[in-house]
Short mmCIF file of C-alpha atoms in Angstrom, two decimals:
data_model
loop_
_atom_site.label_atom_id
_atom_site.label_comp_id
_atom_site.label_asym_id
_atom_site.label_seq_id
_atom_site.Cartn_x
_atom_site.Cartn_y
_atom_site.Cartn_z
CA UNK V 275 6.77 -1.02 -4.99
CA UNK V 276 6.87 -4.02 -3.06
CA UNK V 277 8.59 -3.76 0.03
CA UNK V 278 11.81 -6.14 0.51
CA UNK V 279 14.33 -6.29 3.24
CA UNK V 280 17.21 -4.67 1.91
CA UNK V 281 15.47 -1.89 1.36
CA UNK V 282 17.07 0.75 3.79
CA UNK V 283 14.18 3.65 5.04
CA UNK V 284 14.38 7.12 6.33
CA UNK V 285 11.28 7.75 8.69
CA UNK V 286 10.45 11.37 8.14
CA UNK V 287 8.75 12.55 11.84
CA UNK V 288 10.66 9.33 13.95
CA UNK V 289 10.53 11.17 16.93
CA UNK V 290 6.57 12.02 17.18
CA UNK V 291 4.90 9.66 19.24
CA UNK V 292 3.27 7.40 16.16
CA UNK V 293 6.77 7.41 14.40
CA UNK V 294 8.25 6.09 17.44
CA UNK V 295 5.54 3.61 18.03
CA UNK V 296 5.39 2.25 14.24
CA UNK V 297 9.41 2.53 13.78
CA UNK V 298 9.88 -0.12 16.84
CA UNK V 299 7.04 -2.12 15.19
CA UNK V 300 8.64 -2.02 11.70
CA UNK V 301 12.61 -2.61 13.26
CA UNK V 302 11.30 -5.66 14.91
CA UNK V 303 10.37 -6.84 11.80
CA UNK V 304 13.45 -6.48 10.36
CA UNK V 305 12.73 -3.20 8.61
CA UNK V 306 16.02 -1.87 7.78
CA UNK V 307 15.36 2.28 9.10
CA UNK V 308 18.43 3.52 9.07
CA UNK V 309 18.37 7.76 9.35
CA UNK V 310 15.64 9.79 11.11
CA UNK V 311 14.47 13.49 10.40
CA UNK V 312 13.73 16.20 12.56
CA UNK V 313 15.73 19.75 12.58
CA UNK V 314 14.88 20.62 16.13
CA UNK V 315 17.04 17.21 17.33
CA UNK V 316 19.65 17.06 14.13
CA UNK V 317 22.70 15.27 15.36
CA UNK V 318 21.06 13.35 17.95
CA UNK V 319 19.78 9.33 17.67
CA UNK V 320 16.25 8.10 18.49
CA UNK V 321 14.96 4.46 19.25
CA UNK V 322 19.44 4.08 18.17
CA UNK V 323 18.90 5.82 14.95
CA UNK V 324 20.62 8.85 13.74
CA UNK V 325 18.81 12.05 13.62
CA UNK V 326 19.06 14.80 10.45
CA UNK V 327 17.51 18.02 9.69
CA UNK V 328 16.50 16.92 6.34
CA UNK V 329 16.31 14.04 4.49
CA UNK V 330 18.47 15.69 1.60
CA UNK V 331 21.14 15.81 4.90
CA UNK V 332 20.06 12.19 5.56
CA UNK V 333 21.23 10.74 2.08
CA UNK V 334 24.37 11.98 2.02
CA UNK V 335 25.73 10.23 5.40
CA UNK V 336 22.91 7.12 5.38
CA UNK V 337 21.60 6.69 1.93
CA UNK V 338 18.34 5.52 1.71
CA UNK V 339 15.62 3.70 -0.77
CA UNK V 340 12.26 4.94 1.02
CA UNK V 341 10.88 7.32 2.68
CA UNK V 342 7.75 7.04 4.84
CA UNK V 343 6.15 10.06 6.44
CA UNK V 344 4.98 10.72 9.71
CA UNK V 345 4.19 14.49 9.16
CA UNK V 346 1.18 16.57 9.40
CA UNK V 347 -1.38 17.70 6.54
CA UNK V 348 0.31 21.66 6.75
CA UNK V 349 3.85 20.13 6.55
CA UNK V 350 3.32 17.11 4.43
CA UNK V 351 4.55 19.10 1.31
CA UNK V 352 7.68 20.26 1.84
CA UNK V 353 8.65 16.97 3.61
CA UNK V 354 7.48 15.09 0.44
CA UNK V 355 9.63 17.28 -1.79
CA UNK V 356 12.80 16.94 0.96
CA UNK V 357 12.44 13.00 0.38
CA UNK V 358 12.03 13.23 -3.48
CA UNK V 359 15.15 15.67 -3.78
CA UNK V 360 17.26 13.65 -1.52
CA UNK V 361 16.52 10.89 -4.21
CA UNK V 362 14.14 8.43 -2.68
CA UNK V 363 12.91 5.45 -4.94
CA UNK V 364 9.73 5.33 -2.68
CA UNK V 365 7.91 7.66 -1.09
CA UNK V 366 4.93 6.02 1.68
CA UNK V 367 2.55 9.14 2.31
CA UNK V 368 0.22 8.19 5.40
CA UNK V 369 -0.78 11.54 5.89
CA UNK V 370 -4.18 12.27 4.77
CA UNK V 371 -5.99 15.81 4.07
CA UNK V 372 -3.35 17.06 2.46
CA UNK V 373 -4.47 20.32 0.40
CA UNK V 374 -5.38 18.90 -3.11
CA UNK V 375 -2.44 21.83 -4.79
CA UNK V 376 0.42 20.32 -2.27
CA UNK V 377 -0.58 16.58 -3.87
CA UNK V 378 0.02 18.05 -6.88
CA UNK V 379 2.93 19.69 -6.33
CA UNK V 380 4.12 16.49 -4.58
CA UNK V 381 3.37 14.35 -7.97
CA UNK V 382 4.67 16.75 -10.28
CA UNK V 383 8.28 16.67 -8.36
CA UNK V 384 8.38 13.16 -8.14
CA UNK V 385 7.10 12.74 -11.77
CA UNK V 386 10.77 14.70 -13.10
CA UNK V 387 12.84 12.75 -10.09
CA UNK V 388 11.45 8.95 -10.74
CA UNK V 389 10.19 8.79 -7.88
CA UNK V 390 7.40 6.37 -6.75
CA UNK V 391 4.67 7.69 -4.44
CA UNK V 392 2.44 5.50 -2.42
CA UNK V 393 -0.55 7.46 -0.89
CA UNK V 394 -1.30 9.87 -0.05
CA UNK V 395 -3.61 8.30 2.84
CA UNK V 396 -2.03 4.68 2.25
CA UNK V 397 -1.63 2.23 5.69
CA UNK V 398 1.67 1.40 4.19
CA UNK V 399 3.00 -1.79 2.41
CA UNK V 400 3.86 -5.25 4.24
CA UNK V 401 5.96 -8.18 2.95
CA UNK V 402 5.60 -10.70 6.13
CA UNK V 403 8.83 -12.47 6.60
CA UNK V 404 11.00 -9.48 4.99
CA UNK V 405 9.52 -6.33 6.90
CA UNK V 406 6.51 -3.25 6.73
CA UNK V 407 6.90 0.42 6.01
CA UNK V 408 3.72 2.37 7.51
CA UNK V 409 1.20 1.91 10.16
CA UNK V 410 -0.63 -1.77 9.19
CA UNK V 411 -0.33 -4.18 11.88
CA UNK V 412 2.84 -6.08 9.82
CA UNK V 413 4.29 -7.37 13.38
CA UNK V 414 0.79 -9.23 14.16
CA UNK V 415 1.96 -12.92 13.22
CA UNK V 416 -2.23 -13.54 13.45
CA UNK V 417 -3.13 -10.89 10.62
CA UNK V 418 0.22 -11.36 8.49
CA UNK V 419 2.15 -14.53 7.96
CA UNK V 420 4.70 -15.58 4.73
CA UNK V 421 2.15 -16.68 1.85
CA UNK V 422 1.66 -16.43 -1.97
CA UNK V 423 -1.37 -14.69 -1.83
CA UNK V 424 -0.89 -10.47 -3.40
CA UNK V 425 -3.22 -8.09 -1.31
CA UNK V 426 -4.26 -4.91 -2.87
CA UNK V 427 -6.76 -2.18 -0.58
CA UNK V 428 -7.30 1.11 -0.94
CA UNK V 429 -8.44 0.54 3.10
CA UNK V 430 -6.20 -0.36 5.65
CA UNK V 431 -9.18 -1.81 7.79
CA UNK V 432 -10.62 -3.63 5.37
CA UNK V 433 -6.94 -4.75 3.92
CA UNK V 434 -6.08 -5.97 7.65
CA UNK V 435 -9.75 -7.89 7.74
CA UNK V 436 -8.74 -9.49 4.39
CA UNK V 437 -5.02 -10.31 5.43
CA UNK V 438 -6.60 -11.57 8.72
CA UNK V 439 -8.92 -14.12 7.11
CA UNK V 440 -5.77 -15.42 4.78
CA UNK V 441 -3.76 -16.31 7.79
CA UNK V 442 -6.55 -18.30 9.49
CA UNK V 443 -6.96 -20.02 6.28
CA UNK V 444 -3.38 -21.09 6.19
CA UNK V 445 -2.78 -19.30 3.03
CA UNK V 446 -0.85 -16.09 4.17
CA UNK V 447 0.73 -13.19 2.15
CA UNK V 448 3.23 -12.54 -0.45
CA UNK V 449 2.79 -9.02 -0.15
CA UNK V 450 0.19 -6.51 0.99
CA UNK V 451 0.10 -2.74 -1.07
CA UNK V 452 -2.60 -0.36 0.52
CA UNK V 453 -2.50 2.06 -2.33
CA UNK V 454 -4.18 4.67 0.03
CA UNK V 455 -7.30 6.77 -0.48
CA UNK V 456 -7.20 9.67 -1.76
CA UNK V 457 -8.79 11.03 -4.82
CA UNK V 458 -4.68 12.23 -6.13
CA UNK V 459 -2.83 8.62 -5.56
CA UNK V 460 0.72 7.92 -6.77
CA UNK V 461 0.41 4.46 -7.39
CA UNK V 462 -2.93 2.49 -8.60
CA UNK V 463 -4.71 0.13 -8.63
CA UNK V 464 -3.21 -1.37 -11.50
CA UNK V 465 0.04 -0.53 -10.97
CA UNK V 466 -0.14 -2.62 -7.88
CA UNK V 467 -2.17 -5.64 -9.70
CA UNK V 468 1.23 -5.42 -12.46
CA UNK V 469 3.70 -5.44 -9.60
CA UNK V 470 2.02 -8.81 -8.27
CA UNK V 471 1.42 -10.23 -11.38
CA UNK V 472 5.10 -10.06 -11.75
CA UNK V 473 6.04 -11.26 -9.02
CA UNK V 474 7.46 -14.88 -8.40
CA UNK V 475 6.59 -15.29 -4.65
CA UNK V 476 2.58 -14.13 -5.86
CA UNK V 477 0.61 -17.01 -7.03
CA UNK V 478 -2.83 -15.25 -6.77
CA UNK V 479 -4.06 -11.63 -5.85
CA UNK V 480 -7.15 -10.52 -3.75
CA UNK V 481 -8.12 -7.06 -4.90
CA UNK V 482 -9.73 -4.44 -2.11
CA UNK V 483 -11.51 -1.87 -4.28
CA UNK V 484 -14.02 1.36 -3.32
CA UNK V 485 -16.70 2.75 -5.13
CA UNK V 486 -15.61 6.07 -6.79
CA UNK V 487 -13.05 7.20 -9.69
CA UNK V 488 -11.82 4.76 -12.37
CA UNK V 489 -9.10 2.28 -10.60
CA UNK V 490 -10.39 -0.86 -10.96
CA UNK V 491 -11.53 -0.85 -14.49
CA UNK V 492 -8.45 0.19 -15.47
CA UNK V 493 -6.92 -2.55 -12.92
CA UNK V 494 -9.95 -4.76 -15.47
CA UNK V 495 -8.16 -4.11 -18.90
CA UNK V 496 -4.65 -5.51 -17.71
CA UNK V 497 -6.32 -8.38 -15.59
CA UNK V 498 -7.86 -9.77 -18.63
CA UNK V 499 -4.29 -10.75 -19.91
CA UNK V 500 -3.45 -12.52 -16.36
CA UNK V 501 -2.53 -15.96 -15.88
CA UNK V 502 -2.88 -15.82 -12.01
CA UNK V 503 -6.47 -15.36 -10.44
CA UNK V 504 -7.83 -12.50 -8.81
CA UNK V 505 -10.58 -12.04 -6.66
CA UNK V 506 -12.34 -8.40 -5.76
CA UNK V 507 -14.61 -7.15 -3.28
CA UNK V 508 -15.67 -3.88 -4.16
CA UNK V 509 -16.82 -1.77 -0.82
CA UNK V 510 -19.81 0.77 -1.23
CA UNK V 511 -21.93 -0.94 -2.94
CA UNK V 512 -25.27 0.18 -0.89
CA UNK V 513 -23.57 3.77 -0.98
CA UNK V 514 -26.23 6.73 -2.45
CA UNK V 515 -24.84 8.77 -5.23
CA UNK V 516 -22.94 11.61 -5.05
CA UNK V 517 -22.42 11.47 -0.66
CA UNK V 518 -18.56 11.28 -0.14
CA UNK V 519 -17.89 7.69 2.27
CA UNK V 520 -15.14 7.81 4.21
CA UNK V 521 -12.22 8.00 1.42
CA UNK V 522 -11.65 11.02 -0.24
CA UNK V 523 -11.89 8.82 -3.80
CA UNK V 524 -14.93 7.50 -2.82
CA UNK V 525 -17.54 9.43 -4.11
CA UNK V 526 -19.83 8.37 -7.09
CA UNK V 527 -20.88 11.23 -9.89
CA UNK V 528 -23.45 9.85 -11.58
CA UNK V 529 -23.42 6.16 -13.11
CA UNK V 530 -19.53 7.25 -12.99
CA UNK V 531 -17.36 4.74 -10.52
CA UNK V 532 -20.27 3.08 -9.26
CA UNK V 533 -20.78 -0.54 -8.11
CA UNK V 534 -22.70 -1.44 -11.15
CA UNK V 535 -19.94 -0.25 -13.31
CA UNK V 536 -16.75 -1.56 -11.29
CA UNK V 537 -18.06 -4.90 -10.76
CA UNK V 538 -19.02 -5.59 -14.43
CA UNK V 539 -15.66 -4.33 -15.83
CA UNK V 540 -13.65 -6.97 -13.57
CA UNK V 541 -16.01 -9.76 -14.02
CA UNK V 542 -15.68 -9.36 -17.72
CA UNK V 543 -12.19 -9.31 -17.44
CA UNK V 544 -12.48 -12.29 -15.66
CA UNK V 545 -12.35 -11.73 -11.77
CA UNK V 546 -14.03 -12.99 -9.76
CA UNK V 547 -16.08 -10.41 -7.85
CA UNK V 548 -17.94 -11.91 -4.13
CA UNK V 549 -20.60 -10.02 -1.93
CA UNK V 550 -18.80 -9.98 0.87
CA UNK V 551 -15.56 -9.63 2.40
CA UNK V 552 -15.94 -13.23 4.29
CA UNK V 553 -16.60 -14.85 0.91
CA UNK V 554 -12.83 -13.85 -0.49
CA UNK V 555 -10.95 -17.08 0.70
CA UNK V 556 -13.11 -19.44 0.32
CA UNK V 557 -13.68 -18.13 -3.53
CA UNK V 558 -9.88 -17.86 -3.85
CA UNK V 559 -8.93 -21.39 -2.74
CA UNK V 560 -11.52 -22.30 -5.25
CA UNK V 561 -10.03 -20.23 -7.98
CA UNK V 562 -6.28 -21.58 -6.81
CA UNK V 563 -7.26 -25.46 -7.13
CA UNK V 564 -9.13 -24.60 -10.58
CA UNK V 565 -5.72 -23.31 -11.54
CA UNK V 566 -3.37 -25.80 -10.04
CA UNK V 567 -3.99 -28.95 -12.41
CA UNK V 568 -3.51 -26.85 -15.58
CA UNK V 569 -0.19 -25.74 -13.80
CA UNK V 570 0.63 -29.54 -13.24
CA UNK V 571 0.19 -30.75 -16.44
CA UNK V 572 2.25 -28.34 -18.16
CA UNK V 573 5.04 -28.86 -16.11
#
């Protein structure tokens, strides 16, 4: 789930004008893309990569480990189901307003192959230093720079705010994962929280959360077992009842998924919850230097 540089990635849509754009972003990063799809131009190269009809056609001259899709809502199905047959590991959906039965048909498919989805409606993942799959702004040295801090965000705005305010405190990333938006998401909330917890480069995790569904409580029950801190900011907390705000997931059915509910799961679990996206860094470095003389002395 967490994006490294030897990971080798098939852009699904390369030649569209946002593939393009976001494929020269990624490559100068270091993002290892090494096969392209699009039938109409199979045989060709774009941007100096080579050019498929499929991605099952991809994998068999340029293997790959992810997929990320540039491809419309009407088409995002079948593409998803090319990539998961051809045997990717990890699948980035950025499309959003895909029909709820594709999603479903997408996770059912990748449930029998193994394979991971990210999204649908995700901004991507970022590991500064190593590389980015999607469209967050991983080539922006002010918004993402090598750190220890995990990011999680259901938003991609809100996720680039967050990694924006890191970097200007001198703390930086280990690794951002926007998990994406949707109400029908691959990977959640706490998977992303696990991945981070395990990982060595991670020393603490800032957790982007929405109003809506059950993510972050669930995220709560394996945070209370942490050793690392997290901090949350939950967004939609001034959001009336049962209106849909921007994300697809965020919508709030009675006392179900609401800000009341959210926020008192994770502080019981022991994270720290602030008001406002400004307070996260300062409440982290407080967290980080709470942590660091336990860490001293039992070393």
């Amino acid at each position: 789930m967490i994006f490294r540089k030897h990971h080798r990635v098939l852009v699904q849509g390369l030649t569209g004008k946002q593939g393009s754009f976001w494929a020269e972003k990624m490559m100068g990063q270091g993002t290892r893309i090494v096969a392209g799809v699009n039938p109409k131009r199979a045989g060709e190269t774009h941007l100096g990569v080579p050019l498929f009809a499929s991605a099952r056609e991809a994998a068999r001259a340029q293997p790959f480990d992810v997929a990320v899709m540039f491809i419309p809502p009407a088409a995002a199905r079948d593409a998803a189901l090319d990539a998961i047959d051809a045997g990717a590991g990890l699948l980035v959906v950025l499309t959003e307003h895909i029909p709820a039965h594709d999603v479903m048909a997408m996770h059912r498919a990748a449930a029998r192959s193994g394979t991971r989805i990210v999204g649908p409606n995700t901004a991507g993942l970022v590991t500064p230093g190593e590389g980015f799959v999607g469209i967050m702004p991983g080539h922006n040295p002010n918004i993402f720079r090598p750190g220890r801090i995990g990011v999680i965000s259901r938003s991609g705005s809100l996720g680039t705010l967050v990694c924006l305010n890191l970097t200007r405190a001198g703390l930086g990333q280990s690794a951002f994962l926007g998990i994406g938006g949707d109400p029908m998401i691959g990977t959640t909330t706490r998977d992303a929280l696990q991945a981070l917890d395990k990982d060595l480069g991670t020393d603490a995790v800032v957790m982007v959360g929405e109003i809506g569904g059950a993510m972050e409580e669930k995220a709560a029950e394996y945070a209370a077992g942490m050793e690392k801190p997290v901090v949350a900011f939950i967004a939609g907390r001034a959001s009336p009842p049962g209106k849909k705000m921007g994300h697809a997931g965020a919508i709030v059915t009675g006392s179900a998924g609401g800000y009341p509910a959210k926020r008192a799961a994770l502080e019981a679990a022991g994270i720290t919850v602030v008001d406002t996206p400004s307070q996260l860094t300062e409440t982290l470095a407080g967290r980080l230097s709470a942590t660091q003389p336990r860490a001293m002395a039992a070393t």
